Amino acid sequence: MKICLYAVRFEKGWQLRVSLDIRVDLRWLMMTGIGGEVDRDKGMMKNGSSEAIFVWLLSEAMPLGWAVTLRDFFKECPEMDNWRSEEWGNYLRRELKQEIKEEEKARGAGSEFTYGNRIKRQRIRWELLAGSSPCIIWEREAGLTPQGEFLFKQDVDSKQASGYIDMDEDNGGSKISNNTPTLTDKKSDMYSVNMWLSVAIGSERLSGALAGRSLLQAELQQLLAERLPELAPAWRSAVQHAHLEGRVQLTAGVALAAGRRGRGPLAARARLYRCRRCGSEVHRRTPCGACGLSGCAYCEACLALGRSRSCALLLRGSAGPVAPLAGGAAAGAQPFTESMLDRWGLSPAQRAAAASALCFLAARPQDRAIQHAFPLLSPRSCSLQINPSPQRFLLWAVTGAGKTEMIFPLLQYVLDRGGRALVATPRRDVVLELAPRIAKAFPEEKIAVLYGGSTQRWEEADLFLATTHQLLRFYRAFDLVIIDELDAFPYHNDPMLAFAARECCAASGKFVFLSATPPLTMQKEVKSGKLPHAKVPSRFHGYPLPVPRHISMTKLDDCIRRQALPKGLIEALDKSIQRGAQVFLFVSRIRHIEPAVKLLRRYFSKISIEGTSSKDEHRGEKVIRFRSTEIRILVTTTILERGVTVPKSDVYILDADSELFDEASLVQMAGRAGRSKDDPCGTVWLASPEWTKPQRRAIAQIRSMNAVAEKHGYLKIPSSKLSGKEVSRK
Amino acid sequence: MKSFIHNLLAPSRISCLACGKEISESVRGYPEICIGCYSSIPWITKSRCNICGRHVGCPDCSRKDMAPRHFLMNRSAVAYNTVMKEWLAQYKFRGNEAYQPLMARMMAEAMKRMLYELSLRGGNKKFRFDAVVPVPISEERMSERCFNQTRSLAFGAASISKASVLEILHRRQHTEKQSFKSRRERLESMMGVYTPSSDAQHCLISIMQKPVKQGRFHSLFENQKLTQNAPIRLLIIDDVYTTGSTVDACAATLQMLCKSIGATPEIYSLTWARS
């Protein structure tokens, strides 16, 4: 989109500003007479704010990315006081030299439509991109200049559809509030008080709705359509007012990463653009009809949530005043007490971990020992205003330990203090599964469940449950962010998640990670003591984790070709069936499923055997039938490695040496066995030709967790009875 | 560490645009997608209805009460099945412009087929379009979506023929997205939406005056369209043909435009998908 850019000279210096509706800015200057900034907390002008002396309109409509770059990198110099139109014009062109060069290259390359190989540069026409030359529009003594008046009284009809409030009094009535009285006819009063009042009211409501959110223009329209429909026709004016009040930040979706804007020899290096919303690098440039550039960059990583472009308007509402959460002199901020844990019915291991986490939450900011930047993010990107590292805590809970129940006391703690909390999970079905459980635990709280297509996207609540992508729509909004199943995230090596999680957490907020299999880097941090953590090494029922055993078996492909399965495997399967257990049979590839099912049916003809995968439409139904013991053996891929609880089950992992099964995956799959109280000792078999490192490490991890559990006395029976070192040699 | 070195030495694998899997082998000329996705493209190689290019029997064109069409025929590259719907949605609504070269190439293939068919019909004389006209989008859509997908498709189709792309239509007012309307609503809403652009006449006249080389042995005079009564052949490009109302409205405008400069038009239509 194109946006207006102007320069205003205060008594203390120059400032560059962007505006969605210049009339609001002019009116603000005229009305308050003071162009300074308002101090939100005190509601008064900040100390040192000064009167505006004059205002230069630099461009009525220029590509938003350029305007924001100029504003953010503005350095004033004393000669500016005496500059005229031409000098301002030259200044703009000079500051944007790099951008103009890139644009000319993009045009010369002709994007996709030319056939030549040589990239020529095609000169841009400044007037087409940025409008006519700069002119002065307001002076303190004289008021609005003729150009200024022209701008102010602009005919709104053409613009009405796109969000400008209609200033024309003859049209009668304000567009925002139905409560303000209809206008009088004073033509001399260019901008009636009532109109201004309705803009102010609209801006107030908008700021409230935008608090803690980070939205593109299209998303803002959706929010308005749902919550504040009366604002939709005049959103530009309302947003600009809120911006002038300091409650809404206006910025561009894609911006230059810092440190690239120098002059001199180093400036010629390729400039790196980053998406402000998700933090990923942006390489893709296309011609854009909204801003007129041929090389407008857009971010592909977060494309699913709308296009974040160089010229896309990104609005960020500042979070409302937050009650200090931890420590401090505020009343009600006591350290936690044991009684807070009582109502949740936790097992001893869970209690200890939850207590530890609550200690972490209650700790004051100055108590933290070492701060660590999120490892995946480069610290050089300072122009993006990355959140200085919030504190993190890891709850390392084994499969079946009851992670969800453990976070309830944490949520309770934050909610009691009036804070906002967020629980983020990797997948939509996990979100849908957790929602009723959390709702049951917090019956009086309003809970917003967010995922692609959810109807609650724009609601206000104190407790949020969301998938990863939804985090991108928040900005410094939460006091507590709980990330569940950290290693299962779709892009767990992608810095986008780290960025999004960090940005949506308030400056003084805290992180809690939940996982049974934290990534290696985190495990190392735990070992070296850098990461506060708590282990929950035993399951809810108090029995140790089943330690996997090994069966020697060739590749499944070979078995399928020869149409024969090894005797050891069949014997083990038989034993499982005999004892009445359900059998999870994990294979590494979807193409193995059908042949494996057929092969197994030949050996076990009397029982129901089915296969499922992510491509299976009837997966949900098959899981239900498996739970009800109708299906006895379920052949599946890693799609079922997490989240599924089936009582009395054994687990078989074929091709356990496959590269698709890493340590975390093996631990998770093994975790499907022995979940319920009635059958806590399921067996787990790893079938492969030889031992491999991931297998050994998975077993080591499980054994060490059992050892820790025993040491702390959480286990009902000693684990040595269960962990067998038998390896059946075949 | 081992995996790091492995990644350095292994050839770089790109993932398929449509399905996201790694491309182990791709089809020649289509580097963006994997062979699985390529083979699932529902090309329309033979159209069963001569007029609208449907690949199944056509109840529309044989209706008795059909108003006469302003265009002669339509051909489409692919059938608008679920997969193609997803591709177009990614491109048009999501704005994933990585699909652009792929879809432009598909248009080029369809163009080739169409030219071949028309050449056969005309008794093996090589068939040429004089100009390719994309269906325009309204200004509001342009500022929202930032690009006109039909325009890219038009350039894709024009790339293999000698025709130029003329953007001589303008969309007057913005109607609600067609995808939300019923068949009847679509047909009715198309009245008067497309108008000629300001330089339309000028462009058309210059096209007609352009001398065309058609091989060394033909005389230049044979091919000048300005010698009257040689029909001017225009090709309208759109992304999806459902009822044909959009193409029809554009064709009607083009007919009027051509009449105003004294030319007789032959209007054809090539769309990416046929639903």
CSV table of C-alpha atoms in Angstrom, one decimal, chain A residues 112-113 115 161 284 286-291 298 300 303-307 309 311 615, chain B residues 21 90 94-101 142-147 151-152 155 158-159:
chain,number,residue,atom,x,y,z
A,112,GLU,CA,9.3,-13.0,-15.8
A,113,PHE,CA,8.3,-11.5,-19.0
A,115,TYR,CA,13.8,-13.1,-22.5
A,161,ALA,CA,-14.8,2.9,0.8
A,284,ARG,CA,11.2,-13.3,-3.1
A,286,THR,CA,7.5,-9.5,-7.4
A,287,PRO,CA,5.8,-6.6,-9.0
A,288,CYS,CA,3.2,-5.2,-6.8
A,289,GLY,CA,0.0,-3.5,-7.8
A,290,ALA,CA,-0.5,-1.9,-4.4
A,291,CYS,CA,2.6,0.1,-4.1
A,298,TYR,CA,7.1,-10.8,0.3
A,300,GLU,CA,6.9,-17.1,1.9
A,303,LEU,CA,2.3,-17.0,3.7
A,304,ALA,CA,-0.4,-19.1,5.2
A,305,LEU,CA,-1.4,-16.2,7.4
A,306,GLY,CA,-1.6,-13.6,4.7
A,307,ARG,CA,1.1,-11.9,2.7
A,309,ARG,CA,5.2,-7.7,2.1
A,311,CYS,CA,4.5,-2.6,1.4
A,615,LYS,CA,-3.0,-40.3,4.0
B,21,LYS,CA,8.0,-33.7,-0.8
B,90,GLN,CA,-2.6,-21.0,-3.6
B,94,ARG,CA,-2.8,-16.9,-1.0
B,95,GLY,CA,-0.6,-15.0,-3.3
B,96,ASN,CA,2.1,-17.7,-3.6
B,97,GLU,CA,3.7,-16.4,-6.8
B,98,ALA,CA,6.0,-19.4,-7.1
B,99,TYR,CA,3.2,-21.0,-9.0
B,100,GLN,CA,3.4,-18.3,-11.7
B,101,PRO,CA,6.0,-19.9,-14.0
B,142,MET,CA,-5.4,-5.1,-7.4
B,143,SER,CA,-4.6,-3.2,-4.3
B,144,GLU,CA,-5.6,-6.2,-2.2
B,145,ARG,CA,-3.9,-9.0,-4.2
B,146,CYS,CA,-1.2,-6.9,-5.7
B,147,PHE,CA,-1.1,-8.8,-9.0
B,151,ARG,CA,-2.2,-11.2,-16.9
B,152,SER,CA,0.6,-13.6,-16.1
B,155,PHE,CA,2.0,-13.7,-21.0
B,158,ALA,CA,1.6,-15.4,-25.7
B,159,SER,CA,5.1,-16.5,-25.2
